Structures are given as structure tokens and as C-alpha cells.
Short mmCIF file of C-alpha atoms in Angstrom, two decimals:
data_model
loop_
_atom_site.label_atom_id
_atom_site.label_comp_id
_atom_site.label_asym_id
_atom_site.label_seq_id
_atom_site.Cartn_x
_atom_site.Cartn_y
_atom_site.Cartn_z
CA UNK V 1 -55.47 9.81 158.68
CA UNK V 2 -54.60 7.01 156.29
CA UNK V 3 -51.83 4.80 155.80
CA UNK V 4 -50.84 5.31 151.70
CA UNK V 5 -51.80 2.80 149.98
CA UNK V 6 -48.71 1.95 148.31
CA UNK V 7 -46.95 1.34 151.49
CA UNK V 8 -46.43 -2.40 152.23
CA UNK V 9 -45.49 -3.74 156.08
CA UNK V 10 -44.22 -7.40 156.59
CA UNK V 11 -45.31 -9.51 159.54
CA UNK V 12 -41.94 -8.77 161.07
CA UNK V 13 -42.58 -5.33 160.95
CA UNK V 14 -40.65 -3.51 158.08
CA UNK V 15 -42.19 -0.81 155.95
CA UNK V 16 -41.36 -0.14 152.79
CA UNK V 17 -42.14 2.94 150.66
CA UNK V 18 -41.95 2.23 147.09
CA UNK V 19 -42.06 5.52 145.91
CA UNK V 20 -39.03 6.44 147.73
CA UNK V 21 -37.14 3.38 148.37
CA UNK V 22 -37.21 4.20 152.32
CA UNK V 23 -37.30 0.98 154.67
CA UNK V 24 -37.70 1.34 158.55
CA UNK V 25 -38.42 -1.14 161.00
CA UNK V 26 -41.14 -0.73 163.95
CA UNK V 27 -42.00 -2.78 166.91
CA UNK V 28 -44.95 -5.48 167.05
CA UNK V 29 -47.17 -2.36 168.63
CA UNK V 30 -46.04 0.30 165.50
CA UNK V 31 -46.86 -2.47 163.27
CA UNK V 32 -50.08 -3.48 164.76
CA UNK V 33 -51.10 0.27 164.24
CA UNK V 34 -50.17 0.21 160.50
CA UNK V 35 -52.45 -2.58 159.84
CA UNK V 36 -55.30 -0.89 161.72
CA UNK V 37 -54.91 2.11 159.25
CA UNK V 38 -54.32 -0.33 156.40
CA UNK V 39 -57.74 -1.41 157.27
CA UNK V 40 -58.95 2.09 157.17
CA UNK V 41 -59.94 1.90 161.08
CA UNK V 42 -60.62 5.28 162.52
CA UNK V 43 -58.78 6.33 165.44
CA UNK V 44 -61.54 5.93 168.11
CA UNK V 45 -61.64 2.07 166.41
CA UNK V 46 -58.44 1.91 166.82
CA UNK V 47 -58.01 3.11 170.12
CA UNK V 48 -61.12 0.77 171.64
CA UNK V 49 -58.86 -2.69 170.16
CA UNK V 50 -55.47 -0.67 172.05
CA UNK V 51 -56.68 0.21 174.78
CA UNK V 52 -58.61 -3.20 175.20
CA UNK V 53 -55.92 -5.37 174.81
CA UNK V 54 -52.98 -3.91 176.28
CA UNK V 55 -55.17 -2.37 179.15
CA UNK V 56 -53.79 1.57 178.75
CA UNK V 57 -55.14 4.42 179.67
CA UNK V 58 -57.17 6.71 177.18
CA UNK V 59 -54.60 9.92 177.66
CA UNK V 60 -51.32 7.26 177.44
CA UNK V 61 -52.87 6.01 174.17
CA UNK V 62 -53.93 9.51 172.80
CA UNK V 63 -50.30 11.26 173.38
CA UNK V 64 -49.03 7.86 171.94
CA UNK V 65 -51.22 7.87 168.60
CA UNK V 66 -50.50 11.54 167.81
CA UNK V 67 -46.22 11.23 168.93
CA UNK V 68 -46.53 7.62 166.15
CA UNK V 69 -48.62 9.35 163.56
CA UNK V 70 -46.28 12.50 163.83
CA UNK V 71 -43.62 10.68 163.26
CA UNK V 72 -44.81 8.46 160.27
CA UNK V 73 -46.15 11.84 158.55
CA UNK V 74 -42.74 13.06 158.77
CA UNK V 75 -41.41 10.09 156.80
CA UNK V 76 -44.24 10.59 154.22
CA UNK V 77 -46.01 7.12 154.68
CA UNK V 78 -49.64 9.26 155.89
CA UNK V 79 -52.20 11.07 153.86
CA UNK V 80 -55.13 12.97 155.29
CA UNK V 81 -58.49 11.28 154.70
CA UNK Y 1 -39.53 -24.76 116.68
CA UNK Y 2 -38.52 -21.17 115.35
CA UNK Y 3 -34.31 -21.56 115.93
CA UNK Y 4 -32.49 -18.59 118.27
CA UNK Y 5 -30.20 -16.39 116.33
CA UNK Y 6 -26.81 -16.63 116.97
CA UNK Y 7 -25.03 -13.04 117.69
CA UNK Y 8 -21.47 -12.29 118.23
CA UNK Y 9 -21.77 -9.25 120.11
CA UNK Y 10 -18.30 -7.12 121.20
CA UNK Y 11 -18.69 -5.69 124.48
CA UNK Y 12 -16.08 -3.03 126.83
CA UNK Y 13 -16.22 -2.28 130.42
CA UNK Y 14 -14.75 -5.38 131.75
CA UNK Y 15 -13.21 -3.36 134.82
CA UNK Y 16 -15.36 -4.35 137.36
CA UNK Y 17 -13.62 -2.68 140.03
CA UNK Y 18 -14.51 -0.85 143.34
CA UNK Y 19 -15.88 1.74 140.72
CA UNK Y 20 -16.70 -0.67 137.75
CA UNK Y 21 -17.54 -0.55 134.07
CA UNK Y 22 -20.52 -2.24 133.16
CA UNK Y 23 -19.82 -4.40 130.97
CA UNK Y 24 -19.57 -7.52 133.01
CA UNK Y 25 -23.60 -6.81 134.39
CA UNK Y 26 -24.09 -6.09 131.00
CA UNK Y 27 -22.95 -9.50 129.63
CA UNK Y 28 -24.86 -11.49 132.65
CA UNK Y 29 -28.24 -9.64 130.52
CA UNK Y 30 -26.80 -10.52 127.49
CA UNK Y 31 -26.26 -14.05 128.46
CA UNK Y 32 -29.61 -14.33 130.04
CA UNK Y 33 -31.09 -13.30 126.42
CA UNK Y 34 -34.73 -14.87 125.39
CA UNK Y 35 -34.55 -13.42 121.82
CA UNK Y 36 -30.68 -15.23 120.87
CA UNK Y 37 -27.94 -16.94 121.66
CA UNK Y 38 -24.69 -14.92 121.90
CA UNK Y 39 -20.69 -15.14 121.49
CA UNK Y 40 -18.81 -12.49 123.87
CA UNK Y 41 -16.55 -10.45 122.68
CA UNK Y 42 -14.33 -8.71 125.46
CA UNK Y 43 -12.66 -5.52 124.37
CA UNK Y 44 -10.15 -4.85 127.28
CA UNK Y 45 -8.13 -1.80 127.62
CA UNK Y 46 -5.96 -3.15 130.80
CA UNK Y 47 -4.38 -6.56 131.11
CA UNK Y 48 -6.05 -6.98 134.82
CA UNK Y 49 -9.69 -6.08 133.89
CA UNK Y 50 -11.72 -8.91 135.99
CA UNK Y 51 -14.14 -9.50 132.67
CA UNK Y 52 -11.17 -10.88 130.92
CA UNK Y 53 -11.01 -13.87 133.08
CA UNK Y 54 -14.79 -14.79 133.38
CA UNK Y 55 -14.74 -17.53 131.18
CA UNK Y 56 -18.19 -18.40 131.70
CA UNK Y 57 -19.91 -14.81 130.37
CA UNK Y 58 -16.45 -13.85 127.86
CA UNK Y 59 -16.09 -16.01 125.12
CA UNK Y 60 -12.53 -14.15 124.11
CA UNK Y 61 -11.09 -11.02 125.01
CA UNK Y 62 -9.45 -8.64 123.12
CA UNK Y 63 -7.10 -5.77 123.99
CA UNK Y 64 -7.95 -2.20 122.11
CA UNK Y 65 -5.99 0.91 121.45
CA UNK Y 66 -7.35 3.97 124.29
CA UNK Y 67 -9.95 6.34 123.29
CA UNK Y 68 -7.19 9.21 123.23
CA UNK Y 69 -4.98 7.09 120.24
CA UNK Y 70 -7.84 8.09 117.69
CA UNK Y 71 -10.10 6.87 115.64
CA UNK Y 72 -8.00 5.27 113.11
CA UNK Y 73 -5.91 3.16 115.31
CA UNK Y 74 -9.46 1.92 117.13
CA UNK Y 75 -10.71 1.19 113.68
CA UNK Y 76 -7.66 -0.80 112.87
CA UNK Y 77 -7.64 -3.05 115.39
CA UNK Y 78 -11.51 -3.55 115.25
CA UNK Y 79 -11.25 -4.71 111.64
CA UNK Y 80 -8.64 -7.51 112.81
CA UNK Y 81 -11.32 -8.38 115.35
CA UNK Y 82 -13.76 -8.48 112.88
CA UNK Y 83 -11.72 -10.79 110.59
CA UNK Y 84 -11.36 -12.83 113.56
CA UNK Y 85 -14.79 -12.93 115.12
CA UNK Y 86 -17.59 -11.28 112.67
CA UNK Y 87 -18.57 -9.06 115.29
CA UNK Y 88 -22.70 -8.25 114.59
CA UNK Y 89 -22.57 -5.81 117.31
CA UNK Y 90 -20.64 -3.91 119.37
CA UNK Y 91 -21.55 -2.37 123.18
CA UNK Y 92 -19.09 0.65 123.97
CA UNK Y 93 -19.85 1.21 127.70
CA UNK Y 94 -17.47 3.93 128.56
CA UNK Y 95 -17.87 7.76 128.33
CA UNK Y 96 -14.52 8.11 126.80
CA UNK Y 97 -15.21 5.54 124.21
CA UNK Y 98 -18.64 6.86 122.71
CA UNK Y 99 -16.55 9.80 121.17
CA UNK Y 100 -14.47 7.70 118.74
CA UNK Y 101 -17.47 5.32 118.33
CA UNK Y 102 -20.03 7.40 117.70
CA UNK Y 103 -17.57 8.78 114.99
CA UNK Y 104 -17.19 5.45 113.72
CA UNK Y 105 -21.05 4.19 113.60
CA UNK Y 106 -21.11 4.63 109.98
CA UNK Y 107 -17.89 2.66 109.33
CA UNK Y 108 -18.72 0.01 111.64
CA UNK Y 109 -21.99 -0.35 109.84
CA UNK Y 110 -20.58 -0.75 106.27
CA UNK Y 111 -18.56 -3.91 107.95
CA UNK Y 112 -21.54 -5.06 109.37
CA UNK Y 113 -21.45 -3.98 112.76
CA UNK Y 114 -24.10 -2.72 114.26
CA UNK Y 115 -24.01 -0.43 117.64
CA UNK Y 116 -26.86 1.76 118.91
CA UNK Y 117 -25.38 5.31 120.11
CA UNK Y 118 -26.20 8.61 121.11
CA UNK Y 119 -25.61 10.72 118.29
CA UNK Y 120 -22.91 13.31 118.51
CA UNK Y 121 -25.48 16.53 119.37
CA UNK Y 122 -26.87 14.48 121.79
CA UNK Y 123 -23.62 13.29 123.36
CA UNK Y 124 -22.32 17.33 123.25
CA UNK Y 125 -25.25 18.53 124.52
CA UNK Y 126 -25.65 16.40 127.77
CA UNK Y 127 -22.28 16.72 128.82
CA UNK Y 128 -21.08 17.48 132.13
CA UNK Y 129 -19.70 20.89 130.80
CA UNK Y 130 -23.01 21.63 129.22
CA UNK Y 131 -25.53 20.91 131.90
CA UNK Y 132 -26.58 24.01 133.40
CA UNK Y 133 -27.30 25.04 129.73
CA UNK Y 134 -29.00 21.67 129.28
CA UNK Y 135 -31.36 22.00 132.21
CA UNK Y 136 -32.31 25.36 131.26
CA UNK Y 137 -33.04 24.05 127.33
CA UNK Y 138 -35.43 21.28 128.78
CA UNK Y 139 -36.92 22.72 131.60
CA UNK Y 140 -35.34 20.32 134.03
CA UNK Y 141 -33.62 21.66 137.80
CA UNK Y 142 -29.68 20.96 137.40
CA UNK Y 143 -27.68 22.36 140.42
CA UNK Y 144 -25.66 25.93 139.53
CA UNK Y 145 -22.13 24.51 137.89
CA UNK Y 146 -19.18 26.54 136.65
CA UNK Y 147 -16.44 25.08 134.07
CA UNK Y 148 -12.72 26.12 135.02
CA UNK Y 149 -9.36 25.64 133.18
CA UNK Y 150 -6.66 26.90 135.27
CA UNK Y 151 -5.79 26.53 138.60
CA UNK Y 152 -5.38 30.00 139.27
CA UNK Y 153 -9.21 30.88 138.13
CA UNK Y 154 -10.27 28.13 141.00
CA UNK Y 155 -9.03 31.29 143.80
CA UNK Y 156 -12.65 32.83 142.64
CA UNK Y 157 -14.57 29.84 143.33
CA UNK Y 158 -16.23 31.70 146.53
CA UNK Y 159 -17.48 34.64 143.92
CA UNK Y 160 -19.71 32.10 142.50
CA UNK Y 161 -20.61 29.63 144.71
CA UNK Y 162 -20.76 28.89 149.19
CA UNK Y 163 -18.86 25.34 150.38
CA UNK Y 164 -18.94 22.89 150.24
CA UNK Y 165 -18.38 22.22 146.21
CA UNK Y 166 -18.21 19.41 144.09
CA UNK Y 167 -15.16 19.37 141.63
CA UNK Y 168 -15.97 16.95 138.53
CA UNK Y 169 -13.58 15.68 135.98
CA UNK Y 170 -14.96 15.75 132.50
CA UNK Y 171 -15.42 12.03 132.54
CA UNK Y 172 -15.08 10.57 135.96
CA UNK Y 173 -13.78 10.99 139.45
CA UNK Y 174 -15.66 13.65 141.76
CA UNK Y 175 -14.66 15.04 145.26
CA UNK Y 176 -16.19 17.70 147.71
CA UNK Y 177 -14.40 20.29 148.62
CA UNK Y 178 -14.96 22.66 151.65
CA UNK Y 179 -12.07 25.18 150.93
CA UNK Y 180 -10.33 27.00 148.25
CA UNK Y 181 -7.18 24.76 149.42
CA UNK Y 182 -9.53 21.12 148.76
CA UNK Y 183 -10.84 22.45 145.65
CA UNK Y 184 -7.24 23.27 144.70
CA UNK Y 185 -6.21 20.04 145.33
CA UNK Y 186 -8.83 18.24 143.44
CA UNK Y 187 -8.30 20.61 140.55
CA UNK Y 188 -4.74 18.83 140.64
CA UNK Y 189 -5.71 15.57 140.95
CA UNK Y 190 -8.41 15.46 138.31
CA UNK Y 191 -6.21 17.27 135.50
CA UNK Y 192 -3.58 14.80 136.07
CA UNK Y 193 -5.74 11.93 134.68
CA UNK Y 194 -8.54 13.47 133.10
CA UNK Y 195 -7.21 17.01 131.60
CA UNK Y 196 -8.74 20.35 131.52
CA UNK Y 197 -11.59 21.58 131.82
CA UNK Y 198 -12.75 20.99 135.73
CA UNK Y 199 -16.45 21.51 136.71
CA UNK Y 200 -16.93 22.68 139.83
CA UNK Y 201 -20.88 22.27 140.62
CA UNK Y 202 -23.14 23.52 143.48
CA UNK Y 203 -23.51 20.80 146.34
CA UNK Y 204 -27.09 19.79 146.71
CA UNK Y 205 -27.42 17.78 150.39
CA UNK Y 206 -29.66 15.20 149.47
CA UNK Y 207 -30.64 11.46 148.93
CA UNK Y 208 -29.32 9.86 145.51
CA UNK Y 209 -31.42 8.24 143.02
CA UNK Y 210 -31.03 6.66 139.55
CA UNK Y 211 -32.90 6.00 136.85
CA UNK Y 212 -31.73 3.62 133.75
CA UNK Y 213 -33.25 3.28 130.88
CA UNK Y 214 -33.04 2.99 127.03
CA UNK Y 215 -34.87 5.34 124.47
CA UNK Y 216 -34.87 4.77 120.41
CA UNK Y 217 -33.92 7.88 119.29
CA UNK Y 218 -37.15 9.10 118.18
CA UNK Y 219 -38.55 10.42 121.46
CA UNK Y 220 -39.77 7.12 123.09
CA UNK Y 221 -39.11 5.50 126.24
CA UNK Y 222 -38.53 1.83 125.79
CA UNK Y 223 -37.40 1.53 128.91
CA UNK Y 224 -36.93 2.75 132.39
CA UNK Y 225 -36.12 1.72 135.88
CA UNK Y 226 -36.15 3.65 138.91
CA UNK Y 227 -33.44 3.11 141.56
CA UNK Y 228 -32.63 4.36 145.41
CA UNK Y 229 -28.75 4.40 146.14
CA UNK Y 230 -28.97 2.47 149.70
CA UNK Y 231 -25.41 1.61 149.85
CA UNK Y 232 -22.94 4.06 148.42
CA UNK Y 233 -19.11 3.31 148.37
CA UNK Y 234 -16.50 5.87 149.09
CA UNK Y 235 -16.54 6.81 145.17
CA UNK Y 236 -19.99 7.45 145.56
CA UNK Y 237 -20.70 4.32 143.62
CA UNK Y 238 -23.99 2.42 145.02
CA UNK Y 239 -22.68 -1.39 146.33
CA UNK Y 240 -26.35 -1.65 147.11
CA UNK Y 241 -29.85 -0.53 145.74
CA UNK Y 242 -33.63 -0.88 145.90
CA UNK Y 243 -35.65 -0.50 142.37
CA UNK Y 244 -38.29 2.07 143.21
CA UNK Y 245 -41.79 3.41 141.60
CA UNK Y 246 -41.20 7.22 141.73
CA UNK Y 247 -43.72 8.71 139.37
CA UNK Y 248 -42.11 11.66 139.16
CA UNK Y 249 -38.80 10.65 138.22
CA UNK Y 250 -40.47 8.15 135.97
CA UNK Y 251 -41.69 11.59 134.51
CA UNK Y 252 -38.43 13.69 134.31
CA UNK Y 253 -36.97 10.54 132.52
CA UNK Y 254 -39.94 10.94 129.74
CA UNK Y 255 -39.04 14.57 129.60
CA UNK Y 256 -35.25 13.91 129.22
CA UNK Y 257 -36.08 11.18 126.22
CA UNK Y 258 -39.05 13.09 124.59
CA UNK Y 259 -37.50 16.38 124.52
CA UNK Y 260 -34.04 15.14 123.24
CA UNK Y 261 -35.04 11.77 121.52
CA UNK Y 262 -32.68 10.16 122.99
CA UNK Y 263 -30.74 6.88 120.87
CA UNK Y 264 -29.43 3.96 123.34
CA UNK Y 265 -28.94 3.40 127.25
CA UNK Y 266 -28.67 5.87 129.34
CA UNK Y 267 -28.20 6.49 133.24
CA UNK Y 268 -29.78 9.54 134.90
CA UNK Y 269 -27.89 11.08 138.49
CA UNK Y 270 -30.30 12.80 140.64
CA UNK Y 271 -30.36 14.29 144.21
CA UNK Y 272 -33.63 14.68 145.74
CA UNK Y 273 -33.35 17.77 148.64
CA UNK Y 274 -34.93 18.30 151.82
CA UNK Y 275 -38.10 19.98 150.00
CA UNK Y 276 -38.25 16.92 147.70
CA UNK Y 277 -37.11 18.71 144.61
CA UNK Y 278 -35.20 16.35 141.96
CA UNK Y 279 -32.23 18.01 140.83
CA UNK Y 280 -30.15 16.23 137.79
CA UNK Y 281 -26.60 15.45 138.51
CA UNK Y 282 -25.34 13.77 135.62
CA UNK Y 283 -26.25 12.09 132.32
CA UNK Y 284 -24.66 9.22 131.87
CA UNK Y 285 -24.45 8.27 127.88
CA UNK Y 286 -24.63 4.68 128.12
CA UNK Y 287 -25.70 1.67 130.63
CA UNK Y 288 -24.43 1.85 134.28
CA UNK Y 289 -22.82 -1.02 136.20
CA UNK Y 290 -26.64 -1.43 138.35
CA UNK Y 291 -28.13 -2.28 134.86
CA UNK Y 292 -28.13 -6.21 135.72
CA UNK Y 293 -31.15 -5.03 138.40
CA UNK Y 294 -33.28 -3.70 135.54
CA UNK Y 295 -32.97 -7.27 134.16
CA UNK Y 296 -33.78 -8.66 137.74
CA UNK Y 297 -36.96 -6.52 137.78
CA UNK Y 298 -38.20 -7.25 134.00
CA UNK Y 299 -36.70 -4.96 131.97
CA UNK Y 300 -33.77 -6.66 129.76
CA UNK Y 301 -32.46 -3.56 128.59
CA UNK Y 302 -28.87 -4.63 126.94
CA UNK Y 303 -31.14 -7.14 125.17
CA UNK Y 304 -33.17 -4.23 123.74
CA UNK Y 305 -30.53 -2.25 123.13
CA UNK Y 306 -29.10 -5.40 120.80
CA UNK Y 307 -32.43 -5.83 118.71
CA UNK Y 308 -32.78 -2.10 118.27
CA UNK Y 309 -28.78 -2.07 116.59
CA UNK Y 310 -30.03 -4.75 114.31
CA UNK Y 311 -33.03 -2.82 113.12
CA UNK Y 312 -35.57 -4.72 114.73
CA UNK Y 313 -39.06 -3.48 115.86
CA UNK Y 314 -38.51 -3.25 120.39
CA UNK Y 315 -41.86 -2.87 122.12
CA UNK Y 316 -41.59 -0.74 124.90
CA UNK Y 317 -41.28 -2.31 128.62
CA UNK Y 318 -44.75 -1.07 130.19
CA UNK Y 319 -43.65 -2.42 133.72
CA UNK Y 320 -40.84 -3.52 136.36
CA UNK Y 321 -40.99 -5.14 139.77
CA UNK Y 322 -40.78 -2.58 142.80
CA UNK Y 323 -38.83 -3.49 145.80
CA UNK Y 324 -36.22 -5.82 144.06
CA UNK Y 325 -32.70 -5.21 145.43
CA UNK Y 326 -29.39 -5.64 144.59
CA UNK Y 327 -26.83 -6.36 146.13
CA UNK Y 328 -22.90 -5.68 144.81
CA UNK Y 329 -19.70 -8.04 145.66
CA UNK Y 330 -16.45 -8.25 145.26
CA UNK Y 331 -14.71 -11.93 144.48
CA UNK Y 332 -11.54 -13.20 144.28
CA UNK Y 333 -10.54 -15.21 140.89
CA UNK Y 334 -7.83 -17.56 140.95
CA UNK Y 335 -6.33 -16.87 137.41
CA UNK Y 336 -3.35 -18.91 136.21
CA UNK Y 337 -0.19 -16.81 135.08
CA UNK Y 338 -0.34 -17.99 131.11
CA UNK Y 339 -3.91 -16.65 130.93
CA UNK Y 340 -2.28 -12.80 132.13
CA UNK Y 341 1.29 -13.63 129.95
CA UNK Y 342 -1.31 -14.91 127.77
CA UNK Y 343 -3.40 -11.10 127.22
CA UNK Y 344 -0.19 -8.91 128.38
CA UNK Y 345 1.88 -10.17 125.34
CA UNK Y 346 -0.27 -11.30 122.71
CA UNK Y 347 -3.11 -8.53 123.62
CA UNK Y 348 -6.07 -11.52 123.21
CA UNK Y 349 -7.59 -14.12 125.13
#
């Protein structure tokens, strides 16, 4: 799963989708993710800086991930590798 | 150093209202010109139009006959104009108005004016009243619409179409209606001020977009700009907007301008539904009252539209700034009482 390319996130934490003109707002954790995938970082990479720093749990992470990426592929702002 | 030209260029639309003309954002481009200098000419049709005060962007203002008192009274009171001013060109930036003018291109241009219109087929053909048949022409999804011209026909709304409804006048003013008793209503309210026919169109739930743009009559975009309605008034005007890199409305706007060579500015409506389908609302004939964001994103479209009157070779805009907003507000003017006496009486200021 990839973050489309086109989609820009500020350091406070809005995205914006220029294709559609669609703004939303996510916390410092929501935007930490989008920059992972920015960087193209898989989700076991991903999961290894999460779970590192904020000391979770593999399973809290994992229903996490899928619940976030859910909801951004709703909104259009994910494409499959 | 090569010297500016100097234009004198007429411009309507000074209403800027809760649902405003555009002339006023129009002007601002004008104003903001790299190509020439240029004299405004307000052409006012009410003595309270806000344009007629701003000083700073309308050089003098004029007062002009309706639409609906012909072409020969508009003509006469554009020649005294044009003994006063030598207009070079003139901006009509009302629906109503591009009937008479487009009517009157040729005589404007034997006096030296120059305006860059729709012509009449293309005007017709994109009409409110003609869309469904439109869409079908070009290939292009327009919602199912229906053109009524008595109240009593209105009773068989529900034979051809499930509420909620949207009943159009033929120029302005739309309202949703959920029942026959709404869409009765409406019916009354929009003959009143706009006349016969009404169009009462299928309601597509959706997300509005725009797109603005500016084509030279011979099938080529010159220019185009994308927009996202993100703050929409109760007239379902946007107070607020986000310029936007959509290819495929980018596309449908190539279609629209290739397919009918479209002359001048233009404004398309369009409602994007839950499976992400564009469906066109309206064509607008001429420049909406958003066109000062094209400018803010690098498209100077009234400016084109003013070289391409004169003749002159445009290049066309290849790109525009995503993610620029604007923002609309309303302002108070302090006007003194001899500047309204002033334009109520004498019909100029």
C-alpha cells in the first residue's frame, strides 16, 4: 500500500488531495504514518519504528494499521503497490 | 522600452452581491494586466451595484438600457458611450446580456469595439433548455432535465422524475424541491422574474466542482482552471474555493471546447456522485465571479480574453498553481449621497 503521490501532508498534519480538492486533518501519529508511506516503507518497516517508539503491542498496532489504512482508502489518498 | 498600450475597455457585472456578477473580479484581472494599461468602463444596470463606487478598479460608470428593451435602445446608448469614452472593448458578463450582444458584435465592430463572444449556435445550443440534448450531441453525462411552461403541466412532474428536483429559471435562480407543492411554488417564483419556460432537472447528490476557462473559437483550450466549491452560500454560490488538478475534468473541459469550438470565457457546473461520475450542470457563457482565482493561480484569463477581441495571437496557458484558495467577502463602502443622486439622475458616474 502506497500513499499517492500527489498527496501532500504539512508538518501540522493536514492532507491535501489535489485531484479532488479534499483537506482533512490527522493527529501527530496519522501523520507520522503518512510520511512512512511517503517514504515507501513497508508495513513490517513501519511497524518495527511504531512499535519501537511508542512501545505497543504487535496485535494493537496491526488492528490499528489496517482500521487507518481503511479509512484513508476510503477517502482515495491509497493505491495498491 | 517597448510602451504598454492603453485600452479603454467597457465592462458589466458590477453587482457584486451575495450572488454577484463578475465583473468587479473581472476588473481586479484587468487591472492587474502585464500586456496594457486600461481605462474602466462600468456599464451598470442598477443605481446600487457595488462596482459603481470602486473608484480605484472603475474609472466611470455608466447606466444601460436592460437586456429585455432590445437591441436598438442598447445600441443607442452604447454609441453615446462611445462618443464619450472610445470604448476598444467591451466585457458583457451576464447571461441575459450575451443575447443582444452577440447580436450586436458586428455593429460594435464597425465602431471599433471589439468583444469576444460565443456565437449565437453556440449560445442556443448550450442552454439550460437544451442540455440534455447537448450532452447527448457531445458525449458528455448531463443529469435527466425536463422543460415546462405552465403550472398546471408541473402536477406530472412525478411521471418523469423521483424527489427531490431541481427547478431552474432560464437564466438564474435554482431551488430543490421535494414535493409537487415546492416545485409549484418555485414554478411561481421563478416565472415572476425570469418568465417561462422552467427546467425542472434530476437531482444528482454530489460534491460541486467548477472549471473556468477560455477557448478561441476554433477548438482550442487557451485556458482552464479547475475548482472545488468548499464554501457554498445559501444560493449555492461558492464564498470559498480550492483550485484543483482533476485530470479528468481537465479532460471533459477539452471535450466541451474541441467538440463545440468554443469563442470566449466560459464556466462549467459539475456534480461529481458517490461513484465518482462527473455529471454537467450548467454552462455558463461567460466568466464567473471565482475568475479572479484563475488569475491568482497563473492563468489571466480576462486578459486573454482582451488580446484575443483585438485580434492578437494568445498562447495557450500550459499550467496553474494547485492548492491556491480563495476566499470571498463582503465589505461595507461608505458612499457619499451626490455620488448615488449623482448615477440615479444623470445615469453616469
Amino acid at each position: 500500500m502506497k500513499i499517492k503521490k500527489s498527496i501532500a501532508v504539512s508538518a501540522s498534519g493536514l492532507i491535501f488531495n489535489p485531484d479532488t480538492g479534499e483537506s482533512f486533518t490527522v493527529n501527530p501519529m496519522g501523520a507520522e504514518i503518512i510520511n512512512y508511506l511517503k517514504e515507501d516503507k513497508s508495513q513490517q518497516e513501519i511497524a518495527t519504528h511504531v512499535i519501537e517508539k511508542y512501545n505497543v503491542d504487535t496485535s494493537s498496532f496491526e488492528k490499528d494499521y489496517e482500521d487507518y489504512i481503511g479509512l484513508l482508502s476510503n477517502y482515495s489518498l491509497v493505491e495498491n503497490d | 522600452m517597448i510602451e504598454k498600450k492603453h485600452l479603454t475597455i467597457a465592462v458589466s457585472g458590477l453587482n457584486a452581491i451575495d450572488s454577484p456578477g463578475p465583473g468587479v473580479a473581472v476588473i481586479r484581472a484587468l487591472k492587474e494586466a502585464v500586456s496594457f494599461d486600461c481605462r474602466i468602463i462600468g456599464l451598470a444596470y442598477e443605481s446600487l451595484e457595488p462596482g459603481i463606487f470602486m473608484h480605484d478598479l472603475v474609472d466611470k460608470t455608466y447606466q444601460i438600457p436592460y437586456p429585455s428593451s432590445g437591441t436598438d435602445s442598447i445600441m443607442e446608448r452604447l454609441e453615446y458611450i462611445h462618443a464619450q469614452e472610445k470604448l476598444d472593448v467591451i466585457i458583457p458578463n451576464f447571461d441575459s446580456e450575451l443575447y443582444p450582444f452577440i447580436r450586436l458584435e458586428q455593429r460594435l465592430k464597425d465602431m471599433g469595439i471589439h468583444t469576444f463572444l460565443p456565437t449565437m449556435e453556440q449560445f442556443e445550443e448550450r442552454h439550460k433548455v437544451n442540455l440534455e440534448a447537448f450532452g447527448k450531441k457531445y458525449g458528455i453525462k448531463v443529469p435527466k432535465g425536463k422543460v415546462y411552461h405552465d403550472l398546471s403541466s408541473i402536477h406530472a412532474i412525478s411521471k418523469d422524475f423521483q424527489y427531490p428536483v431541481l427547478v431552474k429559471g432560464k437564466y438564474y435562480d435554482a431551488y430543490i424541491a421535494y414535493n409537487v407543492d415546492q416545485a409549484k411554488t418555485y414554478f411561481n417564483k421563478i416565472t415572476a422574474k425570469w418568465g417561462t419556460p422552467v427546467i425542472v432537472q434530476e437531482f444528482v447528490h454530489g460534491t460541486e466542482f467548477n472549471v473556468t476557462g477560455l477557448g478561441d473559437g476554433l477548438g482550442n483550450i487557451i485556458a482552464a482552471v479547475p475548482m472545488r466549491k468548499q464554501y457554498i452560500t445559501d444560493k449555492g454560490k461558492a464564498w470559498g474555493g480550492i483550485s484543483i488538478a482533476d485530470l479528468r475534468m481537465l479532460e471533459l473541459t477539452e471535450r466541451f471546447i474541441s467538440q463545440t469550438k468554443w469563442r470566449g470565457g466560459f464556466e462549467l457546473e459539475l456534480m461529481k456522485d458517490k461513484n465518482n461520475d462527473f455529471y454537467l450542470l450548467e454552462i455558463n457563457p461567460r466568466m464567473p465571479a471565482w475568475i479572479y482565482l484563475a488569475v491568482g493561480v497563473g492563468q489571466n484569463i480576462p486578459e486573454a480574453l482582451v488580446l484575443m477581441a483585438l485580434g492578437e495571437k494568445v498562447l495557450p496557458f500550459t499550467e496553474y498553481k494547485v492548492g491556491k484558495m480563495f476566499v470571498r467577502y463582503a465589505w461595507d463602502m461608505i458612499v457619499d449621497i451626490e455620488e448615488f443622486q449623482q448615477i440615479s439622475t444623470h445615469g453616469e458616474l
